[in-house]
Amino acid sequence: MRSEIIVDKVSLQYYNGNETIPALADISFRIALGEFCAILGPSGCGKSTMINLIAGFITATSGFITVNGAPVSAPGPDRVVVAQDYSLFLWKTVRANVEFGLKARGLRAGERRAMAQKYLDLVHLIPFADNYPLELSGGMRQRVALARALAVEPACLLMDEPLAALDMQMRHYLQDELLAIWTQTRQTILLVTHDLDEALYLADCILVMAARPGHIRATFTVPFPRPRSPDLRLTDGFQALKREVAMSLYAAVAG
Ligand SMILES: Nc1ncnc2c1ncn2[C@@H]1O[C@H](COP(=O)(O)OP(=O)(O)OP(=O)(O)O)[C@@H](O)[C@H]1O
Ligand SMILES: [Mg+2]
Protein backbone atom coordinates (compact mmCIF):
# COMPACT_ATOMS: atom_id res chain seq x y z
CA MET A 1 0.00 0.00 0.00
CA ARG A 2 1.20 3.50 -0.81
CA SER A 3 -0.04 6.94 0.12
CA GLU A 4 -0.05 10.39 -1.31
CA ILE A 5 0.70 13.23 1.12
CA ILE A 6 -0.87 16.64 0.56
CA VAL A 7 0.00 19.60 2.77
CA ASP A 8 -2.23 22.57 2.01
CA LYS A 9 -1.58 26.06 3.44
CA VAL A 10 -0.50 24.69 6.80
CA SER A 11 0.51 27.04 9.61
CA LEU A 12 1.40 26.12 13.14
CA GLN A 13 1.99 28.17 16.25
CA TYR A 14 3.39 26.85 19.49
CA TYR A 15 2.34 28.47 22.74
CA ASN A 16 5.01 28.69 25.42
CA GLY A 17 3.48 30.32 28.48
CA ASN A 18 2.38 33.68 27.14
CA GLU A 19 4.71 33.57 24.16
CA THR A 20 3.49 32.57 20.69
CA ILE A 21 6.04 30.89 18.43
CA PRO A 22 5.09 30.95 14.74
CA ALA A 23 6.80 27.66 13.79
CA LEU A 24 5.33 27.15 10.31
CA ALA A 25 3.58 29.56 7.97
CA ASP A 26 1.56 28.74 4.88
CA ILE A 27 3.28 25.52 3.90
CA SER A 28 1.99 23.71 0.83
CA PHE A 29 3.46 20.73 -0.99
CA ARG A 30 2.48 17.38 -2.40
CA ILE A 31 4.37 14.12 -2.29
CA ALA A 32 3.06 11.74 -4.92
CA LEU A 33 2.36 8.05 -4.32
CA GLY A 34 5.63 6.21 -3.92
CA GLU A 35 7.73 9.35 -4.15
CA PHE A 36 10.86 9.89 -2.07
CA CYS A 37 11.07 13.49 -0.88
CA ALA A 38 13.75 15.12 1.28
CA ILE A 39 13.55 18.23 3.45
CA LEU A 40 16.64 20.36 4.08
CA GLY A 41 16.77 23.49 6.20
CA PRO A 42 18.54 25.21 9.08
CA SER A 43 18.06 24.14 12.67
CA GLY A 44 14.79 25.40 14.10
CA CYS A 45 13.06 26.02 10.74
CA GLY A 46 10.30 23.52 11.54
CA LYS A 47 11.34 20.25 9.88
CA SER A 48 10.49 18.05 12.87
CA THR A 49 7.30 20.02 13.37
CA MET A 50 6.35 19.17 9.77
CA ILE A 51 7.03 15.47 10.37
CA ASN A 52 4.99 15.54 13.60
CA LEU A 53 2.07 17.17 11.80
CA ILE A 54 1.96 14.56 9.04
CA ALA A 55 2.36 11.82 11.65
CA GLY A 56 -0.70 13.24 13.44
CA PHE A 57 1.15 13.80 16.73
CA ILE A 58 0.24 17.50 16.65
CA THR A 59 -2.46 19.49 14.86
CA ALA A 60 -2.02 22.45 12.53
CA THR A 61 -3.26 25.85 13.67
CA SER A 62 -4.68 26.28 10.16
CA GLY A 63 -4.60 24.46 6.83
CA PHE A 64 -5.07 20.80 5.94
CA ILE A 65 -3.03 17.65 5.61
CA THR A 66 -4.34 14.56 3.85
CA VAL A 67 -2.69 11.18 3.47
CA ASN A 68 -4.15 9.03 0.76
CA GLY A 69 -7.16 11.32 0.60
CA ALA A 70 -7.99 11.11 4.32
CA PRO A 71 -7.52 14.15 6.58
CA VAL A 72 -4.84 13.56 9.20
CA SER A 73 -6.28 13.97 12.68
CA ALA A 74 -4.32 11.38 14.67
CA PRO A 75 -1.46 8.91 14.26
CA GLY A 76 -2.30 5.88 12.13
CA PRO A 77 -0.78 2.57 11.04
CA ASP A 78 -0.23 3.94 7.53
CA ARG A 79 2.42 6.38 8.86
CA VAL A 80 5.52 5.39 10.76
CA VAL A 81 8.05 7.85 12.14
CA VAL A 82 11.76 7.49 12.77
CA ALA A 83 12.04 10.28 15.34
CA GLN A 84 15.04 12.54 15.80
CA ASP A 85 15.43 11.34 19.41
CA TYR A 86 14.90 7.67 18.36
CA SER A 87 11.98 7.27 20.86
CA LEU A 88 12.90 3.71 21.76
CA PHE A 89 11.22 1.81 24.58
CA LEU A 90 14.06 1.71 27.09
CA TRP A 91 12.49 -1.15 29.07
CA LYS A 92 12.23 -3.40 26.02
CA THR A 93 15.09 -5.25 24.37
CA VAL A 94 16.31 -4.27 20.92
CA ARG A 95 14.38 -7.22 19.43
CA ALA A 96 11.19 -6.34 21.33
CA ASN A 97 11.51 -2.74 20.11
CA VAL A 98 11.65 -3.91 16.50
CA GLU A 99 8.80 -6.39 17.01
CA PHE A 100 6.64 -3.65 18.49
CA GLY A 101 4.20 -2.43 15.87
CA LEU A 102 4.14 -5.78 14.09
CA LYS A 103 1.59 -7.10 16.56
CA ALA A 104 -0.75 -4.27 15.62
CA ARG A 105 -0.36 -5.38 12.01
CA GLY A 106 -1.71 -8.78 13.01
CA LEU A 107 1.53 -10.74 12.59
CA ARG A 108 1.83 -13.89 14.69
CA ALA A 109 4.74 -14.37 17.11
CA GLY A 110 6.83 -16.41 14.67
CA GLU A 111 6.27 -13.95 11.85
CA ARG A 112 7.15 -11.03 14.12
CA ARG A 113 10.34 -12.75 15.13
CA ALA A 114 11.33 -13.43 11.51
CA MET A 115 10.58 -9.89 10.42
CA ALA A 116 12.54 -8.40 13.32
CA GLN A 117 15.43 -10.72 12.52
CA LYS A 118 15.44 -9.58 8.89
CA TYR A 119 15.63 -5.89 9.76
CA LEU A 120 18.04 -6.31 12.67
CA ASP A 121 20.31 -8.14 10.26
CA LEU A 122 19.97 -5.28 7.78
CA VAL A 123 21.17 -2.76 10.36
CA HIS A 124 23.89 -5.15 11.62
CA LEU A 125 22.46 -5.48 15.13
CA ILE A 126 21.77 -9.21 15.48
CA PRO A 127 24.51 -9.53 18.15
CA PHE A 128 22.69 -6.90 20.24
CA ALA A 129 19.14 -8.19 19.77
CA ASP A 130 18.77 -9.12 23.44
CA ASN A 131 20.36 -5.98 24.84
CA TYR A 132 18.47 -2.94 26.10
CA PRO A 133 18.75 0.43 24.30
CA LEU A 134 20.73 2.06 27.11
CA GLU A 135 23.44 -0.57 26.61
CA LEU A 136 23.99 0.63 23.03
CA SER A 137 25.80 3.58 21.48
CA GLY A 138 23.82 6.49 20.01
CA GLY A 139 24.40 5.29 16.44
CA MET A 140 23.28 1.77 17.36
CA ARG A 141 20.11 3.13 18.95
CA GLN A 142 19.46 5.08 15.80
CA ARG A 143 19.75 1.87 13.78
CA VAL A 144 17.24 0.17 16.11
CA ALA A 145 14.80 3.01 15.46
CA LEU A 146 15.31 2.63 11.72
CA ALA A 147 14.84 -1.15 11.85
CA ARG A 148 11.69 -0.75 13.94
CA ALA A 149 10.16 1.61 11.39
CA LEU A 150 11.21 -0.37 8.31
CA ALA A 151 9.91 -3.64 9.79
CA VAL A 152 6.36 -2.29 9.80
CA GLU A 153 6.65 -1.61 6.05
CA PRO A 154 4.22 1.32 6.32
CA ALA A 155 2.65 3.12 3.38
CA CYS A 156 4.35 6.34 4.53
CA LEU A 157 7.74 6.47 6.12
CA LEU A 158 8.49 9.76 7.88
CA MET A 159 12.15 9.95 8.85
CA ASP A 160 13.77 12.70 10.90
CA GLU A 161 17.55 12.57 10.37
CA PRO A 162 17.51 8.76 10.59
CA LEU A 163 21.20 8.34 9.75
CA ALA A 164 22.63 11.46 11.42
CA ALA A 165 24.45 9.67 14.25
CA LEU A 166 26.19 7.14 12.00
CA ASP A 167 29.73 7.03 10.65
CA MET A 168 30.06 7.68 6.91
CA GLN A 169 30.54 4.03 5.97
CA MET A 170 27.42 2.89 7.85
CA ARG A 171 25.51 5.89 6.54
CA HIS A 172 26.36 5.09 2.91
CA TYR A 173 25.60 1.40 3.44
CA LEU A 174 22.17 2.17 4.93
CA GLN A 175 21.42 4.74 2.22
CA ASP A 176 21.87 1.96 -0.34
CA GLU A 177 19.80 -0.48 1.75
CA LEU A 178 17.08 2.13 2.07
CA LEU A 179 17.09 2.61 -1.70
CA ALA A 180 16.92 -1.14 -2.25
CA ILE A 181 13.96 -1.49 0.12
CA TRP A 182 12.18 1.47 -1.40
CA THR A 183 12.71 0.10 -4.92
CA GLN A 184 10.78 -2.98 -3.84
CA THR A 185 8.10 -1.38 -1.67
CA ARG A 186 7.74 2.04 -3.31
CA GLN A 187 6.62 3.50 -0.03
CA THR A 188 6.03 7.24 0.10
CA ILE A 189 8.99 8.63 2.01
CA LEU A 190 9.64 11.99 3.62
CA LEU A 191 13.20 12.30 4.88
CA VAL A 192 14.57 15.16 6.96
CA THR A 193 18.33 15.46 6.66
CA HIS A 194 21.12 18.00 7.09
CA ASP A 195 23.21 16.08 4.57
CA LEU A 196 23.00 17.51 1.05
CA ASP A 197 24.59 14.44 -0.54
CA GLU A 198 22.08 12.19 1.21
CA ALA A 199 19.13 14.23 -0.06
CA LEU A 200 20.45 14.26 -3.64
CA TYR A 201 21.42 10.59 -3.66
CA LEU A 202 18.12 9.30 -2.28
CA ALA A 203 15.31 11.63 -3.19
CA ASP A 204 13.11 12.49 -6.18
CA CYS A 205 12.44 15.96 -4.83
CA ILE A 206 13.98 18.28 -2.27
CA LEU A 207 12.19 20.94 -0.25
CA VAL A 208 14.45 23.63 1.17
CA MET A 209 12.93 25.29 4.23
CA ALA A 210 13.85 28.58 5.88
CA ALA A 211 12.98 29.83 9.36
CA ARG A 212 11.12 32.59 11.23
CA PRO A 213 8.51 31.38 10.55
CA GLY A 214 9.24 28.07 8.84
CA HIS A 215 8.36 28.14 5.18
CA ILE A 216 9.38 26.45 1.94
CA ARG A 217 12.03 28.51 0.24
CA ALA A 218 12.62 26.37 -2.83
CA THR A 219 11.69 23.04 -4.37
CA PHE A 220 14.08 20.99 -6.50
CA THR A 221 13.43 18.01 -8.72
CA VAL A 222 16.20 15.42 -8.56
CA PRO A 223 16.37 14.04 -12.08
CA PHE A 224 18.99 11.30 -11.73
CA PRO A 225 17.81 7.98 -13.16
CA ARG A 226 17.36 4.93 -10.96
CA PRO A 227 18.76 2.59 -9.91
CA ARG A 228 21.38 4.90 -8.43
CA SER A 229 24.83 3.73 -7.49
CA PRO A 230 27.48 5.35 -5.27
CA ASP A 231 29.50 6.78 -8.17
CA LEU A 232 26.54 9.05 -8.96
CA ARG A 233 27.93 11.32 -6.21
CA LEU A 234 31.03 11.94 -8.33
CA THR A 235 29.26 12.99 -11.53
CA ASP A 236 29.18 16.57 -12.82
CA GLY A 237 25.37 16.55 -12.84
CA PHE A 238 25.26 15.61 -9.15
CA GLN A 239 27.81 18.26 -8.21
CA ALA A 240 26.02 20.94 -10.25
CA LEU A 241 22.66 20.25 -8.58
CA LYS A 242 24.37 20.05 -5.19
CA ARG A 243 25.80 23.52 -5.75
CA GLU A 244 22.37 24.87 -6.67
CA VAL A 245 20.67 23.34 -3.62
CA ALA A 246 23.54 24.49 -1.39
CA MET A 247 23.15 28.09 -2.57
CA SER A 248 19.46 27.95 -1.71
CA LEU A 249 20.26 26.43 1.68
CA TYR A 250 22.90 29.05 2.49
CA ALA A 251 20.41 31.77 1.63
CA ALA A 252 17.85 30.03 3.86
CA VAL A 253 20.34 29.95 6.75
CA ALA A 254 21.18 33.62 6.23
CA GLY A 255 17.44 34.35 6.49
N1 LIG B 1 6.88 21.71 21.71
C1 LIG B 1 7.31 22.92 21.39
N2 LIG B 1 6.94 24.00 22.10
C2 LIG B 1 7.36 25.24 21.76
N3 LIG B 1 8.16 25.51 20.71
C3 LIG B 1 8.57 24.48 19.97
C4 LIG B 1 8.18 23.12 20.26
N4 LIG B 1 8.75 22.30 19.34
C5 LIG B 1 9.46 23.11 18.53
N5 LIG B 1 9.35 24.39 18.88
C6 LIG B 1 9.94 25.56 18.19
O1 LIG B 1 9.50 25.51 16.84
C7 LIG B 1 10.56 25.82 15.94
C8 LIG B 1 10.77 24.66 14.97
O2 LIG B 1 11.26 23.53 15.70
P1 LIG B 1 11.59 22.14 14.99
O3 LIG B 1 11.95 21.18 16.07
O4 LIG B 1 10.46 21.77 14.11
O5 LIG B 1 12.87 22.53 14.10
P2 LIG B 1 13.81 21.63 13.19
O6 LIG B 1 13.81 22.25 11.84
O7 LIG B 1 13.42 20.21 13.31
O8 LIG B 1 15.27 21.86 13.87
P3 LIG B 1 16.52 20.83 13.98
O9 LIG B 1 17.21 20.83 12.65
O10 LIG B 1 17.38 21.50 15.04
O11 LIG B 1 16.03 19.51 14.41
C9 LIG B 1 11.76 26.17 16.82
O12 LIG B 1 11.81 27.56 16.97
C10 LIG B 1 11.47 25.50 18.13
O13 LIG B 1 12.03 26.21 19.20
MG1 LIG C 1 14.33 18.55 14.10
mmCIF file of N, CA and C and ligand atoms in Angstrom, residues 14-16 21 23 41-50 84 160-161 192 194, ligand 1:
data_model
loop_
_atom_site.group_PDB
_atom_site.id
_atom_site.type_symbol
_atom_site.label_atom_id
_atom_site.label_comp_id
_atom_site.label_asym_id
_atom_site.label_seq_id
_atom_site.Cartn_x
_atom_site.Cartn_y
_atom_site.Cartn_z
ATOM 1 N N TYR A 14 3.248 27.453 18.165
ATOM 2 C CA TYR A 14 3.387 26.846 19.492
ATOM 3 C C TYR A 14 3.106 27.935 20.517
ATOM 4 N N TYR A 15 2.572 27.514 21.643
ATOM 5 C CA TYR A 15 2.336 28.474 22.738
ATOM 6 C C TYR A 15 3.199 28.061 23.912
ATOM 7 N N ASN A 16 4.090 28.952 24.311
ATOM 8 C CA ASN A 16 5.009 28.689 25.421
ATOM 9 C C ASN A 16 4.698 29.704 26.506
ATOM 10 N N ILE A 21 4.921 31.146 19.353
ATOM 11 C CA ILE A 21 6.038 30.888 18.431
ATOM 12 C C ILE A 21 5.466 30.461 17.085
ATOM 13 N N ALA A 23 5.829 28.679 14.249
ATOM 14 C CA ALA A 23 6.796 27.664 13.790
ATOM 15 C C ALA A 23 6.704 27.444 12.276
ATOM 16 N N GLY A 41 17.023 22.153 5.659
ATOM 17 C CA GLY A 41 16.771 23.489 6.196
ATOM 18 C C GLY A 41 17.515 23.685 7.494
ATOM 19 N N PRO A 42 17.757 24.937 7.861
ATOM 20 C CA PRO A 42 18.538 25.208 9.076
ATOM 21 C C PRO A 42 17.834 24.735 10.345
ATOM 22 N N SER A 43 18.602 24.557 11.381
ATOM 23 C CA SER A 43 18.057 24.139 12.669
ATOM 24 C C SER A 43 16.980 25.120 13.126
ATOM 25 N N GLY A 44 15.864 24.562 13.565
ATOM 26 C CA GLY A 44 14.788 25.405 14.096
ATOM 27 C C GLY A 44 13.806 25.916 13.055
ATOM 28 N N CYS A 45 13.963 25.484 11.787
ATOM 29 C CA CYS A 45 13.064 26.018 10.744
ATOM 30 C C CYS A 45 11.735 25.256 10.684
ATOM 31 N N GLY A 46 11.601 24.183 11.461
ATOM 32 C CA GLY A 46 10.298 23.516 11.537
ATOM 33 C C GLY A 46 10.210 22.167 10.844
ATOM 34 N N LYS A 47 11.341 21.552 10.585
ATOM 35 C CA LYS A 47 11.341 20.254 9.880
ATOM 36 C C LYS A 47 10.679 19.164 10.737
ATOM 37 N N SER A 48 11.090 19.074 12.002
ATOM 38 C CA SER A 48 10.492 18.047 12.875
ATOM 39 C C SER A 48 9.018 18.347 13.104
ATOM 40 N N THR A 49 8.703 19.630 13.204
ATOM 41 C CA THR A 49 7.298 20.018 13.370
ATOM 42 C C THR A 49 6.476 19.512 12.179
ATOM 43 N N MET A 50 7.038 19.638 10.983
ATOM 44 C CA MET A 50 6.351 19.168 9.768
ATOM 45 C C MET A 50 6.122 17.658 9.825
ATOM 46 N N GLN A 84 13.696 11.995 15.644
ATOM 47 C CA GLN A 84 15.044 12.537 15.799
ATOM 48 C C GLN A 84 15.693 12.052 17.098
ATOM 49 N N ASP A 160 13.157 11.448 10.443
ATOM 50 C CA ASP A 160 13.767 12.704 10.896
ATOM 51 C C ASP A 160 15.244 12.463 11.195
ATOM 52 N N GLU A 161 16.098 12.789 10.260
ATOM 53 C CA GLU A 161 17.547 12.570 10.366
ATOM 54 C C GLU A 161 17.877 11.144 10.839
ATOM 55 N N VAL A 192 13.899 13.932 6.529
ATOM 56 C CA VAL A 192 14.572 15.155 6.960
ATOM 57 C C VAL A 192 16.049 14.846 7.106
ATOM 58 N N HIS A 194 20.242 16.818 7.233
ATOM 59 C CA HIS A 194 21.116 17.996 7.091
ATOM 60 C C HIS A 194 22.205 17.717 6.061
HETATM 61 N N1 LIG B 1 6.880 21.707 21.712
HETATM 62 C C1 LIG B 1 7.314 22.924 21.394
HETATM 63 N N2 LIG B 1 6.943 24.001 22.097
HETATM 64 C C2 LIG B 1 7.357 25.243 21.756
HETATM 65 N N3 LIG B 1 8.157 25.507 20.709
HETATM 66 C C3 LIG B 1 8.567 24.480 19.968
HETATM 67 C C4 LIG B 1 8.180 23.122 20.262
HETATM 68 N N4 LIG B 1 8.752 22.301 19.343
HETATM 69 C C5 LIG B 1 9.456 23.105 18.532
HETATM 70 N N5 LIG B 1 9.349 24.394 18.884
HETATM 71 C C6 LIG B 1 9.941 25.561 18.191
HETATM 72 O O1 LIG B 1 9.502 25.514 16.842
HETATM 73 C C7 LIG B 1 10.562 25.820 15.939
HETATM 74 C C8 LIG B 1 10.774 24.660 14.971
HETATM 75 O O2 LIG B 1 11.259 23.532 15.702
HETATM 76 P P1 LIG B 1 11.588 22.142 14.995
HETATM 77 O O3 LIG B 1 11.949 21.181 16.071
HETATM 78 O O4 LIG B 1 10.462 21.766 14.111
HETATM 79 O O5 LIG B 1 12.872 22.531 14.104
HETATM 80 P P2 LIG B 1 13.813 21.631 13.192
HETATM 81 O O6 LIG B 1 13.812 22.254 11.839
HETATM 82 O O7 LIG B 1 13.417 20.208 13.305
HETATM 83 O O8 LIG B 1 15.267 21.859 13.869
HETATM 84 P P3 LIG B 1 16.523 20.830 13.983
HETATM 85 O O9 LIG B 1 17.206 20.826 12.648
HETATM 86 O O10 LIG B 1 17.378 21.501 15.043
HETATM 87 O O11 LIG B 1 16.033 19.506 14.411
HETATM 88 C C9 LIG B 1 11.763 26.166 16.817
HETATM 89 O O12 LIG B 1 11.806 27.562 16.973
HETATM 90 C C10 LIG B 1 11.469 25.503 18.134
HETATM 91 O O13 LIG B 1 12.027 26.208 19.199
#
